[in-house]
mmCIF file of C-alpha atoms and ligand atoms in Angstrom:
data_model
loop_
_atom_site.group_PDB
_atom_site.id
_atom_site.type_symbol
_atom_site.label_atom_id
_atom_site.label_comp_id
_atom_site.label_asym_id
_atom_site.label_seq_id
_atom_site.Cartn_x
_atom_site.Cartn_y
_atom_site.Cartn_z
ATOM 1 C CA UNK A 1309 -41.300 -27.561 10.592
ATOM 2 C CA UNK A 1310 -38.026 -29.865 10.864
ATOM 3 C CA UNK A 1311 -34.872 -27.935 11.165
ATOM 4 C CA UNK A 1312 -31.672 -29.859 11.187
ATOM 5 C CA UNK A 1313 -28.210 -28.392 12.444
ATOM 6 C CA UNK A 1314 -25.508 -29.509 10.205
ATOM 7 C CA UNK A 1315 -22.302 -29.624 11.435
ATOM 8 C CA UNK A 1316 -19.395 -29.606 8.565
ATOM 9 C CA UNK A 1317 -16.195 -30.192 10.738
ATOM 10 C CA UNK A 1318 -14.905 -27.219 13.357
ATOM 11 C CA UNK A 1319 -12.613 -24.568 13.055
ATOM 12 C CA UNK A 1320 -10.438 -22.927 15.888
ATOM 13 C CA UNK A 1321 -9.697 -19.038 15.846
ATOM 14 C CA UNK A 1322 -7.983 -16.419 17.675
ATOM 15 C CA UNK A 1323 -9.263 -15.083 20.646
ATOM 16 C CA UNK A 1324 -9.437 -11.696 19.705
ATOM 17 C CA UNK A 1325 -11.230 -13.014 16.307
ATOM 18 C CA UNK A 1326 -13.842 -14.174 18.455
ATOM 19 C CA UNK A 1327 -14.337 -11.424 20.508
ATOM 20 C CA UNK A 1328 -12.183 -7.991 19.722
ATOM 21 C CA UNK A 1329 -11.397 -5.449 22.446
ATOM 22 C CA UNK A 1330 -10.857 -2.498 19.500
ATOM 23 C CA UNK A 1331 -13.449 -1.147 17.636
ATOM 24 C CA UNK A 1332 -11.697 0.387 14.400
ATOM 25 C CA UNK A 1333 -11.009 -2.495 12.174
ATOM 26 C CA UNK A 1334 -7.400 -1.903 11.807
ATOM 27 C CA UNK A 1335 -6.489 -2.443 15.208
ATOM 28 C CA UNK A 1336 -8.656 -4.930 15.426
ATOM 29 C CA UNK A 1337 -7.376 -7.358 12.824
ATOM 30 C CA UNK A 1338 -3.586 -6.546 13.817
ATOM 31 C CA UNK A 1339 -4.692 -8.302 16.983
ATOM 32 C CA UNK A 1340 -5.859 -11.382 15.345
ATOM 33 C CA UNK A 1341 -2.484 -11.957 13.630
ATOM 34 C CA UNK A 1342 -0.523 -11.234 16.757
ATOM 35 C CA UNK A 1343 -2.592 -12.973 18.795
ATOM 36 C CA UNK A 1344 -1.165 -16.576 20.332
ATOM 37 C CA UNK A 1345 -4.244 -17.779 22.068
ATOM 38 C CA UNK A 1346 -6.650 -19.990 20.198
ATOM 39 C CA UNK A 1347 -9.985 -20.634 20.841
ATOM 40 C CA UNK A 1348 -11.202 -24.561 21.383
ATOM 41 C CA UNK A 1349 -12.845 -25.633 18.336
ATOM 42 C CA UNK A 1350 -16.068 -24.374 16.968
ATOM 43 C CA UNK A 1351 -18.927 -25.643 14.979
ATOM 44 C CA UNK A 1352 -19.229 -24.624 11.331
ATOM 45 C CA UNK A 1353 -22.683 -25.097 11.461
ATOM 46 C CA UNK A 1354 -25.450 -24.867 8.552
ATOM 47 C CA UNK A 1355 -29.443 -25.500 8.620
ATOM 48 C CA UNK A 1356 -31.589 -27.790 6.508
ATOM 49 C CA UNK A 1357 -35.080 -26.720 7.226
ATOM 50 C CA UNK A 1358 -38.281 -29.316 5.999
ATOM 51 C CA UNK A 1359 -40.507 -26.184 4.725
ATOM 52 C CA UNK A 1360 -44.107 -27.573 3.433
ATOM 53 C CA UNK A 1361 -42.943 -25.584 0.085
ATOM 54 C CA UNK A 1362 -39.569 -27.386 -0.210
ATOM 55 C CA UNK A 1363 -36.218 -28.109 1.246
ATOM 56 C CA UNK A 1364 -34.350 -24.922 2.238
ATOM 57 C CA UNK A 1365 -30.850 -24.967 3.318
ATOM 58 C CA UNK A 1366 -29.061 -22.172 4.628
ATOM 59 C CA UNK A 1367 -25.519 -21.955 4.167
ATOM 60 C CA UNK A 1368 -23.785 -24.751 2.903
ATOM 61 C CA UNK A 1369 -20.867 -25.327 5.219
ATOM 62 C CA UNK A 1370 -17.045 -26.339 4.956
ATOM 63 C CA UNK A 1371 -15.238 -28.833 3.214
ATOM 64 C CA UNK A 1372 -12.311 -31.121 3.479
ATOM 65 C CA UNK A 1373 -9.207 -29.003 2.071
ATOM 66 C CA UNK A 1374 -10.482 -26.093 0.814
ATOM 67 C CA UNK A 1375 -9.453 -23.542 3.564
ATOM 68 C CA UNK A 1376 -9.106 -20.388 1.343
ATOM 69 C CA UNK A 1377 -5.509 -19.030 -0.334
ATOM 70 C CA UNK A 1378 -2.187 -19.851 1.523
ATOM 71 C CA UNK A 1379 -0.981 -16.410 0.651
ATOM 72 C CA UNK A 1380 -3.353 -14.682 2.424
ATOM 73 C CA UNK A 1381 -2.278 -13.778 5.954
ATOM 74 C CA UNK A 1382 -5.592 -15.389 7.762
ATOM 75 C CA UNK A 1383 -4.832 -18.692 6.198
ATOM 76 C CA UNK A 1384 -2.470 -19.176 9.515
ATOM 77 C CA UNK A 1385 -4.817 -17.554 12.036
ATOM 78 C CA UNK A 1386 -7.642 -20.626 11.387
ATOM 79 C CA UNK A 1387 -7.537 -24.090 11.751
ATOM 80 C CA UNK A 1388 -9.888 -26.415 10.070
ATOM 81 C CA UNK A 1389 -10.677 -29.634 10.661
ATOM 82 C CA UNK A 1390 -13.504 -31.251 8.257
ATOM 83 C CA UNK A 1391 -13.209 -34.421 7.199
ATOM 84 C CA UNK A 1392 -15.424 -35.517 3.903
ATOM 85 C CA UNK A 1393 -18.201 -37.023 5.963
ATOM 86 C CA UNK A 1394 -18.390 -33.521 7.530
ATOM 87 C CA UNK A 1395 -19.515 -32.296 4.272
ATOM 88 C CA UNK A 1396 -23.468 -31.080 3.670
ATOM 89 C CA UNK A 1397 -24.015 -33.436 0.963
ATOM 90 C CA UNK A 1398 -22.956 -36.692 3.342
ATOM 91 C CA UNK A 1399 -24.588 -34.690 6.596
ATOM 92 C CA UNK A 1400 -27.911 -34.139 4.489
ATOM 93 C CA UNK A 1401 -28.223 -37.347 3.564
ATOM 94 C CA UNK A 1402 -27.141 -38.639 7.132
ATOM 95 C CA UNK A 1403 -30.135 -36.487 8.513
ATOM 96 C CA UNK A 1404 -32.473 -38.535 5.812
ATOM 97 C CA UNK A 1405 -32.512 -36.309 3.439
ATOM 98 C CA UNK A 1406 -32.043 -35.859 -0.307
ATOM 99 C CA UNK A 1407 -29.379 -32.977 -1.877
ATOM 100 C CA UNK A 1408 -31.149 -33.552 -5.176
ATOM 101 C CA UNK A 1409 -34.423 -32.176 -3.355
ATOM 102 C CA UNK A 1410 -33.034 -29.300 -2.470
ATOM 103 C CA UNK A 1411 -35.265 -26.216 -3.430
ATOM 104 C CA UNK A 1412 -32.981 -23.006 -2.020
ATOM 105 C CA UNK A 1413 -29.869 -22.443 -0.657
ATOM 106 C CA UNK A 1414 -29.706 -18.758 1.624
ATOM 107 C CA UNK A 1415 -26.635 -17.493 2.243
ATOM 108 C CA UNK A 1416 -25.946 -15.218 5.247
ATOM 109 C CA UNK A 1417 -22.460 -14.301 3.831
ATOM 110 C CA UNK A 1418 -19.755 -15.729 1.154
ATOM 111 C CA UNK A 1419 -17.435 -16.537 3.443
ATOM 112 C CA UNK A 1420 -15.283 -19.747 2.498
ATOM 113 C CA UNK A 1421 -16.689 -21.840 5.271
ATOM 114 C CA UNK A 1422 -20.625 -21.059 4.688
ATOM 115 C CA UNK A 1423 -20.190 -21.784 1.031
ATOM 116 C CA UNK A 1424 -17.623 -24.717 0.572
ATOM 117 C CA UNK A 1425 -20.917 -26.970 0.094
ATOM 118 C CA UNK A 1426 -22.134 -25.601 -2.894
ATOM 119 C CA UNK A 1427 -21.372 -28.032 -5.085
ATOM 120 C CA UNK A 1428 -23.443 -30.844 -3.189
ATOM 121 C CA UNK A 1429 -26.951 -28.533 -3.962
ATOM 122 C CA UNK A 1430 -25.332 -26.259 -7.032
ATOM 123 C CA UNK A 1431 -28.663 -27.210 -8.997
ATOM 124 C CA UNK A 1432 -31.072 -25.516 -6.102
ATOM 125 C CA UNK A 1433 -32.196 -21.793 -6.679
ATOM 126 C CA UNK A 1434 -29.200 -19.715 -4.720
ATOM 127 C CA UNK A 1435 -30.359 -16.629 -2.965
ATOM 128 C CA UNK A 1436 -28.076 -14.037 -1.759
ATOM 129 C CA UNK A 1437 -27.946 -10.584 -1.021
ATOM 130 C CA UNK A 1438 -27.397 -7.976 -3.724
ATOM 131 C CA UNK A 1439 -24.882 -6.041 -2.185
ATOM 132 C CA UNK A 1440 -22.662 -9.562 -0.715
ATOM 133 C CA UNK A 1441 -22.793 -10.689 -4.203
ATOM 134 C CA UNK A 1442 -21.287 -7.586 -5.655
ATOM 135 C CA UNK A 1443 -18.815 -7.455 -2.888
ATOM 136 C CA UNK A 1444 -17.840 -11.026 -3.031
ATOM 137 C CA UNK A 1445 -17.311 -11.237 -6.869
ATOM 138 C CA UNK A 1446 -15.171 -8.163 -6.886
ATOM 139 C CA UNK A 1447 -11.971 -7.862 -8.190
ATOM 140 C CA UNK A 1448 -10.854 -6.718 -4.328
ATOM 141 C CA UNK A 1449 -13.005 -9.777 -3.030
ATOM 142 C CA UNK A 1450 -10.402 -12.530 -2.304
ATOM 143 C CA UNK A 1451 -8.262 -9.593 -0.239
ATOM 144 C CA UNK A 1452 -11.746 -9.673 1.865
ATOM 145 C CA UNK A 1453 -11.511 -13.284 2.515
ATOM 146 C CA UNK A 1454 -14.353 -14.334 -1.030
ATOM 147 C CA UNK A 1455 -13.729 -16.486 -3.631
ATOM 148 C CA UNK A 1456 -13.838 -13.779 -6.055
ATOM 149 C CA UNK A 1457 -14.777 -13.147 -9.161
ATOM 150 C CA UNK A 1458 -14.206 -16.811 -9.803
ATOM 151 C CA UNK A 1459 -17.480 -17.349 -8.234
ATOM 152 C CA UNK A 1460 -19.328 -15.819 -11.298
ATOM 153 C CA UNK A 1461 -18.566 -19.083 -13.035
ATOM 154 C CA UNK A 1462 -20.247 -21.041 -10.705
ATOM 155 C CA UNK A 1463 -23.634 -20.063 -10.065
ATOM 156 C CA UNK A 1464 -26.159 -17.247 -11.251
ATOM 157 C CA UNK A 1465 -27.367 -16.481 -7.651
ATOM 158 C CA UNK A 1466 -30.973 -14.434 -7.231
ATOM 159 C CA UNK A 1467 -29.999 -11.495 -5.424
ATOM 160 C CA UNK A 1468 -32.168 -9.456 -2.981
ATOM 161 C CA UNK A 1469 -32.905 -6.018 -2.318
ATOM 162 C CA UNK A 1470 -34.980 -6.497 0.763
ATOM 163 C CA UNK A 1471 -38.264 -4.804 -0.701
ATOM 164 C CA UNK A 1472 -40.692 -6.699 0.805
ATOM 165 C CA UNK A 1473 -41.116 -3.852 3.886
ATOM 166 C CA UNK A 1474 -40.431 -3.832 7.176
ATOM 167 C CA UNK A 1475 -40.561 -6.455 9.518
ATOM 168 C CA UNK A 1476 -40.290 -6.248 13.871
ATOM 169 C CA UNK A 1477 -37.246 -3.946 14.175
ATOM 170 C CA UNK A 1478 -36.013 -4.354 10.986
ATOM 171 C CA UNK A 1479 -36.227 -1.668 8.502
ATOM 172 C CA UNK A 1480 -36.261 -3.762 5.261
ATOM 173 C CA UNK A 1481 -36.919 -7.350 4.623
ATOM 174 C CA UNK A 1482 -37.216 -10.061 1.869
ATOM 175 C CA UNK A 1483 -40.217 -12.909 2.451
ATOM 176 C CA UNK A 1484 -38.844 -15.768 0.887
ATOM 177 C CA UNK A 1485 -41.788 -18.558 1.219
ATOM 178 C CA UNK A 1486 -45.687 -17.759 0.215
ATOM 179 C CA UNK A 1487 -46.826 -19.213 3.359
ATOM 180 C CA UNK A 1488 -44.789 -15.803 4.538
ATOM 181 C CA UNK A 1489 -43.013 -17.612 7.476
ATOM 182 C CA UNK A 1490 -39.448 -17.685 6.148
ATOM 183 C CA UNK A 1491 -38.208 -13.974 6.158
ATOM 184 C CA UNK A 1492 -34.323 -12.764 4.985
ATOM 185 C CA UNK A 1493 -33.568 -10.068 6.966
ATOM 186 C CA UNK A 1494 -30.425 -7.302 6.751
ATOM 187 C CA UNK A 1495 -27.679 -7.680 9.459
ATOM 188 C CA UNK A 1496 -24.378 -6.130 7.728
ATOM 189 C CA UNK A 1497 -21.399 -5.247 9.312
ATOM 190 C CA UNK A 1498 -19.584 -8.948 9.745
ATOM 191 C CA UNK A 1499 -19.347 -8.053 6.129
ATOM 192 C CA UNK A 1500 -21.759 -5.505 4.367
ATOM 193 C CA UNK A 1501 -24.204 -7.860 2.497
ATOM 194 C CA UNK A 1502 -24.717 -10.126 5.366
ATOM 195 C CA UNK A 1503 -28.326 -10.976 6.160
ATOM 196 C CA UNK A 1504 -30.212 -13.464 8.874
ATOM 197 C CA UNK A 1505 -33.047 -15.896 7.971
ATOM 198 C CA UNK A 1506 -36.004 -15.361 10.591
ATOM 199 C CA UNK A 1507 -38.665 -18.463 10.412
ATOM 200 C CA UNK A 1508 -41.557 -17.812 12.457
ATOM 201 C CA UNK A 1509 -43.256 -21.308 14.235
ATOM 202 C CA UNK A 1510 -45.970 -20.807 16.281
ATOM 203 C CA UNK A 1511 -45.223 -19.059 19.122
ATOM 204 C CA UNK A 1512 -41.206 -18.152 18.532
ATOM 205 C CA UNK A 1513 -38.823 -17.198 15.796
ATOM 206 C CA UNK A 1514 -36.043 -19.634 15.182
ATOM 207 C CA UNK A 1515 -33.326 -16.928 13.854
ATOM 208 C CA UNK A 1516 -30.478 -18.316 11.756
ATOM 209 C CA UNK A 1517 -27.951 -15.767 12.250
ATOM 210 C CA UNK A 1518 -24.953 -16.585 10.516
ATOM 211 C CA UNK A 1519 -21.456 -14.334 11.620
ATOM 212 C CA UNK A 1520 -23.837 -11.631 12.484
ATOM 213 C CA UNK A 1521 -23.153 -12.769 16.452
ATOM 214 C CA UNK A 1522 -20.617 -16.037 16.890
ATOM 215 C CA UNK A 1523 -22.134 -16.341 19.436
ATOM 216 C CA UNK A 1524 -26.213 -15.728 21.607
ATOM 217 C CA UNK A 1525 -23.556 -14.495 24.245
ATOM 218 C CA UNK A 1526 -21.683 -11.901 22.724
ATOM 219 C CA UNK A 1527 -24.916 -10.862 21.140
ATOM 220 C CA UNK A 1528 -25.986 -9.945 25.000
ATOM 221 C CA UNK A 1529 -22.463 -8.725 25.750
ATOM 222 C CA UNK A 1530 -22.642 -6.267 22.586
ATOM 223 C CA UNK A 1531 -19.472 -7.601 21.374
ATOM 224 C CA UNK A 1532 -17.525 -7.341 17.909
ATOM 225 C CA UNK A 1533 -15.921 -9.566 16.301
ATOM 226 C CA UNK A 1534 -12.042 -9.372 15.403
ATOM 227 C CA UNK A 1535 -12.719 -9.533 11.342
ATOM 228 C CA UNK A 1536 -16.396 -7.536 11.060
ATOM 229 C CA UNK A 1537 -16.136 -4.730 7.833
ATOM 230 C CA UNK A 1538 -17.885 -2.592 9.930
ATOM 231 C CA UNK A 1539 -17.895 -2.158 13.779
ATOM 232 C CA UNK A 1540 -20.810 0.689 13.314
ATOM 233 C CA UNK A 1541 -23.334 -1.608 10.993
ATOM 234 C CA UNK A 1542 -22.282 -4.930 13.317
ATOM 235 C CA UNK A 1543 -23.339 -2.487 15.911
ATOM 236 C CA UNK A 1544 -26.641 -1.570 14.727
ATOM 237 C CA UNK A 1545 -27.073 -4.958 13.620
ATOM 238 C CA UNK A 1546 -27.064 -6.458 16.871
ATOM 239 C CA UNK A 1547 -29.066 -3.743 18.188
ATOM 240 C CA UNK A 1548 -31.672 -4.903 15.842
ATOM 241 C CA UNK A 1549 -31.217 -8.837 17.041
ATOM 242 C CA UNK A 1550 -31.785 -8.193 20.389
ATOM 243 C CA UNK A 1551 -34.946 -5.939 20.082
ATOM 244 C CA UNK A 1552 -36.121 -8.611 17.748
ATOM 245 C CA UNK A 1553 -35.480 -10.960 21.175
ATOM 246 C CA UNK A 1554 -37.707 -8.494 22.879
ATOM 247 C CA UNK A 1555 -40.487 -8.163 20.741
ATOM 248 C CA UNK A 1556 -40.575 -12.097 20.337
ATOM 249 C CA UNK A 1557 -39.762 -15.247 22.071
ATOM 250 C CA UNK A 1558 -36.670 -15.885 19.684
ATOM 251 C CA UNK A 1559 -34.174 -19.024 18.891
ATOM 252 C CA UNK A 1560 -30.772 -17.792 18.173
ATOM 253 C CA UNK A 1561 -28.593 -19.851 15.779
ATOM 254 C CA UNK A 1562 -24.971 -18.463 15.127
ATOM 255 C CA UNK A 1563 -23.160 -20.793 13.047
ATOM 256 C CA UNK A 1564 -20.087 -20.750 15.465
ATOM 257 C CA UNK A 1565 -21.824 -20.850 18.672
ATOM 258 C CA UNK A 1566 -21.424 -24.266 20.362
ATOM 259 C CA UNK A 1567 -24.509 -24.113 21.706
ATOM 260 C CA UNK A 1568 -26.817 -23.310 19.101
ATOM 261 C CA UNK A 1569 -27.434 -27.011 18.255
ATOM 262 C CA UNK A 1570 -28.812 -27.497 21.917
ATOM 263 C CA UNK A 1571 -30.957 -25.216 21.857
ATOM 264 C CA UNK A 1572 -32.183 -25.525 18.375
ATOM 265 C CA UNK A 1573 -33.223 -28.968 19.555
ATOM 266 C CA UNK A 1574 -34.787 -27.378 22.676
ATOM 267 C CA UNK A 1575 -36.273 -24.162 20.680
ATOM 268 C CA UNK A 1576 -34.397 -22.420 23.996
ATOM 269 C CA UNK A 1577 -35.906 -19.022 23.434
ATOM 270 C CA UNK A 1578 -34.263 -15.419 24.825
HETATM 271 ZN ZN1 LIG B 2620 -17.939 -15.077 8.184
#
């Protein structure tokens, strides 16, 4: 299988958004908006993988200009910087391949920079998670950092339940391909309806992972994030990540971590 890293422009955050020293989340986000120290830029990465059953794409990515509300108070604690060429549409096609063919789009969240894409692959058969969806298109959801109920407009997304059993250390999983080898797995807390993509090649799982670590090493340093809903479910989330790394050779793909596109390229296992 051919999986691409897409890269749709950076972004540089706080410090303490990258890594947070308080657990409870209002601590934690008060740090992030007193916080001076900025991280260097960051990939805003998404995946295009060549599946024998069709063109899969998970998460779609930033674009140029369309950084979320100015009135909301995180607006000032990011900075963006996609140009259009950054976009999926132009980085599919730069990686030889066609939006039109398209056959799903995964989302690991519905956070403004892993859905800005959407309208270069709207046609393709969106799947999402039951509960982000719900979350998302709430009235509350723009307070939360979503689009809102605006989104409702845009696309009728197939949502998932994760019925499809259990799966290495994961209690409840969705098999998205008949071949069985593409897997949607739960890993809330980043925000409750987040999930992680686990495709299984021969002898290693290639785990896109979304916000549910920024990064492979604050996955090993059990770290939280400054913005996660949930510093209990993040918790047991990343429990679950690394016993999947010790059951099975596994690639791990964050879609902030600078380094996921080496070792994507070198299927650099933990
Ligand atoms: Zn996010």
């Amino acid at each position: 299988m051919r999986i691409h890293a897409l890269q749709t422009g950076t972004v540089a955050i706080k410090a303490t958004h990258l890594r947070a020293h308080a657990q409870a989340r209002p601590p934690r986000v008060a740090a992030v908006l007193r916080d001076r120290t900025w991280t260097d830029p960051l990939p805003i990465l998404c995946w295009a993988v060549e599946h024998p059953e069709g063109l899969l794409v998970v998460d779609t990515g930033e674009t140029a200009g369309a950084h979320g509300p100015a009135w909301h108070p995180f607006s000032r604690c990011t900075r963006f910087a996609v140009v259009p060429e950054d976009e999926l549409g132009p980085r599919l096609r730069a990686a030889g391949l066609d939006p039109a063919a398209v056959r799903w789009v995964v989302f690991t969240h519905l956070h403004g920079d892993h859905i800005g894409g959407l309208s270069h692959v709207q046609h393709a058969e969106i799947v999402v998670s039951d509960v982000e969806w719900r979350t998302a298109t709430a009235v509350r959801g723009p307070l939360e950092g979503y689009p809102g109920r605006a989104l409702r407009h845009r696309i009728t997304p197939r949502t998932v339940t994760f019925d499809d059993g259990p799966w290495e250390g994961f209690d409840a999983s969705t098999v998205l391909t008949d071949a069985g080898d593409v897997r949607l797995v739960p890993t809330p807390g980043h925000t409750l309806g987040h999930l992680s993509v686990a495709i299984e090649e021969e002898d290693h799982v290639v785990l896109l992972a979304g916000d549910a670590t920024y990064s492979e090493q604050l996955l090993f340093d059990d770290a939280v994030d400054g913005v996660t809903v949930s510093a209990s479910r993040h918790r047991d989330s990343r429990r679950r990540l690394r016993d999947l790394t010790a059951r099975r050779p596994t690639v791990v793909l964050p879609c902030h971590d600078p380094e996921s596109a080496a070792r994507l390229a070198k299927r650099t296992t933990r």
